[in-house]
Every structure is written in structure tokens, then in C-alpha cells.
Amino acid sequence: MKAHTAYLTFNTPERCAIVNINSKVEAELAKSGIKEGLCLVNAMHITSSVFINDNESGLHQDFLEWVEKLAPYSRGGYKHNLTGEDNGDAHLKRTVMGREVVVAVTAGKLDFGPWERIFYGEFDGKRNKRVLVKIIGE
Ligand code: ZN
């Protein structure tokens, strides 16, 4: 069995953002040389997400507005912020949007449904955050 590991770094200028990382994951798959296997992509920070959905900008705005309604930014509104942090909302947003995705690798390609693409969801940005890509197979 072969294995390929990569760490991608993101630093979004906005506090909350959705970034299409599909081509970066495909580049790692190409480097791996793996034709049949599994590709795990996970956020390594507890205030950011990796998820699969449609590459449509209106939907991305809908996601950002939806999680802001569920967990609005509020310095005084979360017990977590009693630690001195201000990102209680970001931890909740990350949990709703998910930590990781696993995609099958078939014939050297990510075996997606017709509209599936991989996105990074940032909820406490403006600093370097990492995403792990782990591809295993033959
Ligand atoms: Zn925190």
C-alpha cells in the first residue's frame, strides 16, 4: 500500500470564508500516484471545516449567513469566551459544517458525484491554518 501526506496552509483575509480547495487536493492525488484508494481531507483546527458541496457562490453566501444566524459572533455571548478568546461562535460553526471528508479514488481520480467539490470553511481566519490531506491505496 502507498501513502501520501500533505499539509495545506490557508490564511483568509476575512474572519469567515469558504475556499474551493478541490484543485489543491487533486494536485496531491496526482503527486501520490495512487490509482485506487481513499483520500481523507481534514481541517486541523477546531474553528475551521472541510466539507463537500456545490461550487456555487450564492450557496456559499447562504452557508455563511446560515451559520452566522445559528452562532452569531459575540464577544460576550459564549461561555468559551470567558477564557479570553472571542471565537466561541467559530467552534460552533465548525462543528455544524464538519471536520473532514473522505473521497474514494477510482482510476486515479476523485470519484465525485456530478456536482461535488471540496471546500475549506474558515470561521476564525486572518491567520495560518492547516488542512491535512492523506491518501492511501495502490
Ligand atoms: Zn476558542
Coordinates of N, CA and C and ligand atoms in Angstrom, one line a residue:
M1 N 0.8 -1.2 0.0 CA 0.0 0.0 0.0 C 0.9 1.3 0.0
K2 N 0.5 2.2 -0.8 CA 1.2 3.5 -0.8 C 0.4 4.5 0.1
A3 N 1.2 5.5 0.6 CA 0.5 6.6 1.3 C 1.2 7.9 1.0
H4 N 0.4 8.9 0.9 CA 0.9 10.3 0.6 C 0.2 11.2 1.6
T5 N 1.1 12.1 2.2 CA 0.6 13.0 3.2 C 1.0 14.4 2.9
A6 N 0.1 15.4 2.9 CA 0.4 16.8 2.6 C -0.3 17.7 3.6
Y7 N 0.3 18.8 3.9 CA -0.3 19.8 4.8 C -0.5 21.1 4.0
L8 N -1.7 21.5 3.8 CA -2.0 22.7 3.1 C -2.2 23.8 4.1
T9 N -1.8 25.1 3.8 CA -1.9 26.2 4.7 C -2.8 27.2 4.1
F10 N -3.8 27.7 4.9 CA -4.7 28.8 4.4 C -4.6 30.0 5.4
N11 N -4.7 31.2 4.8 CA -4.8 32.4 5.6 C -5.7 33.3 4.9
T12 N -7.0 33.3 5.4 CA -8.0 34.1 4.7 C -8.0 35.5 5.2
P13 N -8.2 36.5 4.3 CA -8.2 37.9 4.8 C -9.5 38.2 5.6
E14 N -10.5 37.4 5.4 CA -11.8 37.6 6.2 C -11.8 36.7 7.4
R15 N -12.6 37.0 8.4 CA -12.7 36.1 9.5 C -13.5 34.9 9.1
C16 N -14.5 35.0 8.3 CA -15.2 33.8 7.8 C -15.2 33.8 6.3
A17 N -14.9 32.6 5.8 CA -14.8 32.5 4.3 C -14.9 31.0 3.9
I18 N -15.3 30.8 2.6 CA -15.3 29.5 2.0 C -14.4 29.5 0.8
V19 N -13.5 28.5 0.8 CA -12.4 28.5 -0.2 C -12.5 27.1 -0.9
N20 N -12.6 27.2 -2.3 CA -12.6 25.9 -3.1 C -11.1 25.4 -3.1
I21 N -10.9 24.2 -2.5 CA -9.6 23.6 -2.4 C -9.5 22.3 -3.3
N22 N -10.5 22.2 -4.2 CA -10.6 21.0 -5.0 C -9.3 20.7 -5.8
S23 N -8.8 21.8 -6.5 CA -7.6 21.6 -7.3 C -6.4 21.3 -6.5
K24 N -6.3 21.9 -5.3 CA -5.1 21.5 -4.4 C -5.1 20.1 -4.0
V25 N -6.3 19.5 -3.7 CA -6.4 18.1 -3.4 C -6.1 17.2 -4.6
E26 N -6.6 17.6 -5.7 CA -6.3 16.9 -7.0 C -4.8 16.9 -7.3
A27 N -4.2 18.0 -7.0 CA -2.7 18.0 -7.2 C -2.0 17.1 -6.3
E28 N -2.4 16.9 -5.1 CA -1.8 16.0 -4.1 C -2.1 14.5 -4.6
L29 N -3.3 14.3 -5.1 CA -3.6 13.0 -5.6 C -2.7 12.6 -6.8
A30 N -2.4 13.6 -7.7 CA -1.6 13.4 -8.8 C -0.1 13.0 -8.3
K31 N 0.3 13.8 -7.3 CA 1.7 13.6 -6.8 C 1.8 12.2 -6.2
S32 N 0.7 11.7 -5.6 CA 0.7 10.4 -4.9 C 0.9 9.2 -5.8
G33 N 0.4 9.4 -7.0 CA 0.5 8.3 -8.0 C -0.5 7.2 -7.7
I34 N -1.4 7.4 -6.7 CA -2.3 6.3 -6.3 C -3.5 6.3 -7.2
K35 N -3.9 5.1 -7.7 CA -5.0 5.0 -8.6 C -6.3 4.5 -8.0
E36 N -6.1 3.6 -6.9 CA -7.3 3.1 -6.3 C -7.1 3.2 -4.8
G37 N -8.0 3.9 -4.0 CA -7.8 4.0 -2.6 C -8.8 5.0 -2.0
L38 N -8.3 5.7 -1.0 CA -9.2 6.7 -0.3 C -8.4 8.0 0.0
C39 N -9.1 9.1 -0.1 CA -8.5 10.4 0.2 C -9.2 11.1 1.3
L40 N -8.5 11.3 2.4 CA -9.0 12.0 3.6 C -8.5 13.4 3.5
V41 N -9.4 14.4 3.8 CA -9.1 15.8 3.9 C -9.7 16.3 5.1
N42 N -8.9 16.8 6.1 CA -9.5 17.3 7.3 C -8.8 18.6 7.8
A43 N -9.7 19.5 8.3 CA -9.2 20.7 9.0 C -8.5 20.3 10.2
M44 N -7.3 20.9 10.5 CA -6.5 20.6 11.7 C -6.8 21.6 12.8
H45 N -7.7 22.5 12.6 CA -8.0 23.5 13.7 C -9.5 23.4 14.0
I46 N -9.8 23.7 15.3 CA -11.2 23.4 15.8 C -12.1 24.6 15.5
T47 N -11.7 25.6 14.7 CA -12.5 26.7 14.3 C -12.6 26.8 12.7
S48 N -12.3 25.7 12.0 CA -12.4 25.6 10.6 C -12.9 24.3 10.2
S49 N -13.4 24.2 8.9 CA -14.1 23.0 8.4 C -13.6 22.6 7.1
V50 N -13.8 21.3 6.7 CA -13.7 20.8 5.4 C -15.0 20.1 5.1
F51 N -15.6 20.5 3.9 CA -16.9 19.9 3.6 C -17.0 19.8 2.0
I52 N -17.9 19.0 1.6 CA -18.2 18.8 0.2 C -19.6 19.4 -0.1
N53 N -19.6 20.2 -1.1 CA -20.9 20.7 -1.6 C -20.8 21.3 -3.0
D54 N -21.7 22.1 -3.4 CA -21.8 22.6 -4.8 C -20.8 23.8 -4.9
N55 N -20.1 24.0 -6.0 CA -19.3 25.1 -6.3 C -20.2 26.3 -6.9
E56 N -21.0 26.9 -6.0 CA -21.9 27.9 -6.4 C -21.8 29.0 -5.4
S57 N -21.5 30.3 -5.9 CA -21.2 31.3 -5.0 C -22.4 31.8 -4.1
G58 N -23.6 31.7 -4.7 CA -24.8 32.1 -3.9 C -25.0 31.1 -2.7
L59 N -24.7 29.8 -3.0 CA -24.8 28.8 -1.9 C -23.8 29.1 -0.8
H60 N -22.6 29.4 -1.2 CA -21.5 29.7 -0.2 C -22.0 30.9 0.7
Q61 N -22.6 31.9 0.1 CA -23.0 33.0 0.9 C -24.2 32.6 1.8
D62 N -25.0 31.7 1.3 CA -26.1 31.1 2.1 C -25.5 30.4 3.3
F63 N -24.5 29.6 3.1 CA -23.8 28.8 4.2 C -23.3 29.8 5.3
L64 N -22.6 30.9 4.8 CA -22.0 31.8 5.7 C -23.1 32.5 6.5
E65 N -24.2 32.9 5.8 CA -25.3 33.6 6.5 C -26.0 32.7 7.5
W66 N -26.2 31.4 7.1 CA -26.9 30.4 7.9 C -26.1 30.1 9.2
V67 N -24.8 29.9 9.1 CA -24.0 29.7 10.4 C -23.9 30.9 11.2
E68 N -24.0 32.1 10.6 CA -24.0 33.3 11.4 C -25.3 33.5 12.2
K69 N -26.4 33.0 11.6 CA -27.7 33.0 12.3 C -27.7 32.0 13.5
L70 N -27.1 30.8 13.2 CA -27.0 29.8 14.2 C -26.1 30.2 15.4
A71 N -25.0 30.8 15.1 CA -24.0 31.1 16.1 C -23.4 32.5 15.8
P72 N -24.1 33.5 16.1 CA -23.6 34.9 15.7 C -22.3 35.2 16.5
Y73 N -21.4 35.9 15.8 CA -20.2 36.4 16.5 C -20.7 37.3 17.7
S74 N -20.1 37.0 18.9 CA -20.5 37.8 20.1 C -19.4 37.6 21.1
R75 N -18.7 38.7 21.4 CA -17.6 38.6 22.3 C -18.1 38.1 23.7
G76 N -19.3 38.6 24.1 CA -19.8 38.3 25.4 C -20.8 37.2 25.5
G77 N -21.1 36.6 24.3 CA -22.3 35.7 24.2 C -22.0 34.3 24.4
Y78 N -20.7 33.9 24.7 CA -20.4 32.5 24.8 C -19.5 32.3 26.0
K79 N -19.8 31.2 26.8 CA -19.0 30.8 28.0 C -17.6 30.6 27.6
H80 N -17.3 30.0 26.4 CA -15.9 29.8 25.9 C -15.1 31.1 25.9
N81 N -15.8 32.2 25.7 CA -15.0 33.5 25.6 C -14.6 34.0 26.9
L82 N -15.1 33.3 28.0 CA -14.6 33.7 29.4 C -13.2 33.3 29.5
T83 N -12.6 32.4 28.6 CA -11.2 32.1 28.6 C -10.3 33.3 28.1
G84 N -11.0 34.3 27.6 CA -10.2 35.4 27.0 C -10.2 35.4 25.5
E85 N -10.7 34.3 24.9 CA -10.8 34.2 23.4 C -12.1 34.9 23.0
D86 N -12.2 35.1 21.7 CA -13.5 35.7 21.2 C -14.1 34.8 20.1
N87 N -13.7 33.5 20.1 CA -14.1 32.6 19.0 C -15.1 31.5 19.3
G88 N -15.9 31.7 20.4 CA -16.9 30.7 20.8 C -17.8 30.4 19.6
D89 N -18.2 31.4 18.8 CA -19.0 31.2 17.7 C -18.4 30.3 16.6
A90 N -17.0 30.5 16.4 CA -16.3 29.8 15.4 C -16.2 28.3 15.7
H91 N -16.1 27.9 17.0 CA -16.1 26.5 17.3 C -17.5 25.8 17.0
L92 N -18.6 26.6 17.2 CA -19.9 26.0 16.9 C -20.1 25.9 15.4
K93 N -19.7 27.0 14.7 CA -19.8 26.9 13.2 C -19.0 25.8 12.6
R94 N -17.8 25.5 13.1 CA -17.0 24.4 12.6 C -17.7 23.1 12.8
T95 N -18.3 22.9 14.0 CA -19.0 21.7 14.3 C -20.2 21.4 13.4
V96 N -20.9 22.5 13.1 CA -22.1 22.3 12.1 C -21.6 22.0 10.7
M97 N -20.5 22.6 10.3 CA -20.0 22.4 8.9 C -19.1 21.2 8.7
G98 N -18.6 20.6 9.8 CA -17.9 19.4 9.7 C -16.4 19.5 9.8
R99 N -15.7 18.4 10.2 CA -14.3 18.4 10.3 C -13.6 17.9 9.0
E100 N -14.1 16.9 8.4 CA -13.4 16.2 7.3 C -14.3 15.6 6.3
V101 N -13.6 15.2 5.1 CA -14.3 14.5 4.1 C -13.4 13.3 3.7
V102 N -14.0 12.2 3.2 CA -13.3 11.1 2.7 C -13.9 10.9 1.3
V103 N -13.0 10.9 0.3 CA -13.4 10.7 -1.1 C -12.8 9.4 -1.7
A104 N -13.5 8.6 -2.3 CA -12.9 7.4 -3.0 C -12.1 7.9 -4.2
V105 N -11.0 7.1 -4.3 CA -10.1 7.3 -5.5 C -10.3 6.2 -6.4
T106 N -10.7 6.4 -7.7 CA -11.0 5.4 -8.7 C -10.3 5.8 -10.0
A107 N -9.5 4.9 -10.5 CA -8.8 5.2 -11.7 C -8.0 6.5 -11.7
G108 N -7.4 6.8 -10.5 CA -6.6 7.9 -10.4 C -7.3 9.3 -10.2
K109 N -8.6 9.2 -10.1 CA -9.4 10.5 -9.9 C -10.2 10.4 -8.6
L110 N -10.6 11.6 -8.1 CA -11.5 11.7 -7.0 C -12.9 11.3 -7.6
D111 N -13.5 10.3 -7.0 CA -14.7 9.7 -7.5 C -16.0 10.4 -7.0
F112 N -16.2 11.7 -7.5 CA -17.3 12.5 -7.0 C -18.6 12.2 -7.7
G113 N -19.7 12.6 -7.0 CA -21.0 12.8 -7.7 C -20.8 14.0 -8.6
P114 N -21.8 14.2 -9.5 CA -21.7 15.2 -10.6 C -21.3 16.6 -10.1
W115 N -21.8 17.1 -8.9 CA -21.6 18.5 -8.5 C -20.8 18.6 -7.3
E116 N -20.2 17.5 -6.8 CA -19.5 17.5 -5.5 C -18.1 18.1 -5.7
R117 N -17.7 19.1 -4.9 CA -16.4 19.6 -4.8 C -16.0 19.8 -3.3
I118 N -14.7 20.0 -3.1 CA -14.2 20.1 -1.7 C -13.9 21.5 -1.4
F119 N -14.4 21.9 -0.2 CA -14.3 23.3 0.3 C -13.7 23.4 1.7
Y120 N -12.9 24.4 1.9 CA -12.4 24.8 3.3 C -13.3 25.9 3.8
G121 N -13.8 25.7 5.0 CA -14.7 26.7 5.7 C -13.9 27.3 6.8
E122 N -13.7 28.6 6.7 CA -12.9 29.3 7.8 C -13.9 30.1 8.6
F123 N -13.8 30.0 9.9 CA -14.7 30.8 10.8 C -14.0 31.6 11.9
D124 N -12.6 31.6 11.8 CA -11.8 32.4 12.7 C -10.5 32.6 12.0
G125 N -10.5 33.4 10.9 CA -9.4 33.4 10.0 C -8.4 34.5 10.3
K126 N -7.7 35.0 9.2 CA -6.7 36.1 9.3 C -5.4 35.5 10.0
R127 N -5.2 34.2 10.0 CA -4.0 33.6 10.5 C -3.8 32.3 9.8
N128 N -2.6 31.8 9.8 CA -2.3 30.5 9.2 C -3.0 29.3 9.8
K129 N -3.8 28.6 9.0 CA -4.5 27.4 9.5 C -4.1 26.2 8.5
R130 N -4.1 25.0 9.0 CA -3.6 23.9 8.2 C -4.8 22.9 7.9
V131 N -4.6 22.3 6.8 CA -5.5 21.2 6.4 C -4.6 20.0 6.0
L132 N -5.0 18.8 6.5 CA -4.3 17.6 6.2 C -4.9 16.9 5.1
V133 N -4.1 16.4 4.1 CA -4.5 15.5 3.0 C -3.8 14.2 3.2
K134 N -4.5 13.1 3.3 CA -3.9 11.8 3.5 C -4.5 10.9 2.4
I135 N -3.7 10.4 1.6 CA -4.2 9.5 0.5 C -3.5 8.1 0.6
I136 N -4.4 7.1 0.7 CA -3.8 5.7 0.8 C -4.4 4.8 -0.2
G137 N -3.6 3.9 -0.7 CA -4.1 2.9 -1.7 C -3.0 2.4 -2.5
E138 N -3.3 2.0 -3.7 CA -2.4 1.3 -4.6 C -2.2 2.1 -5.9
Ligands
ZN1 ZN -11.5 29.0 21.1

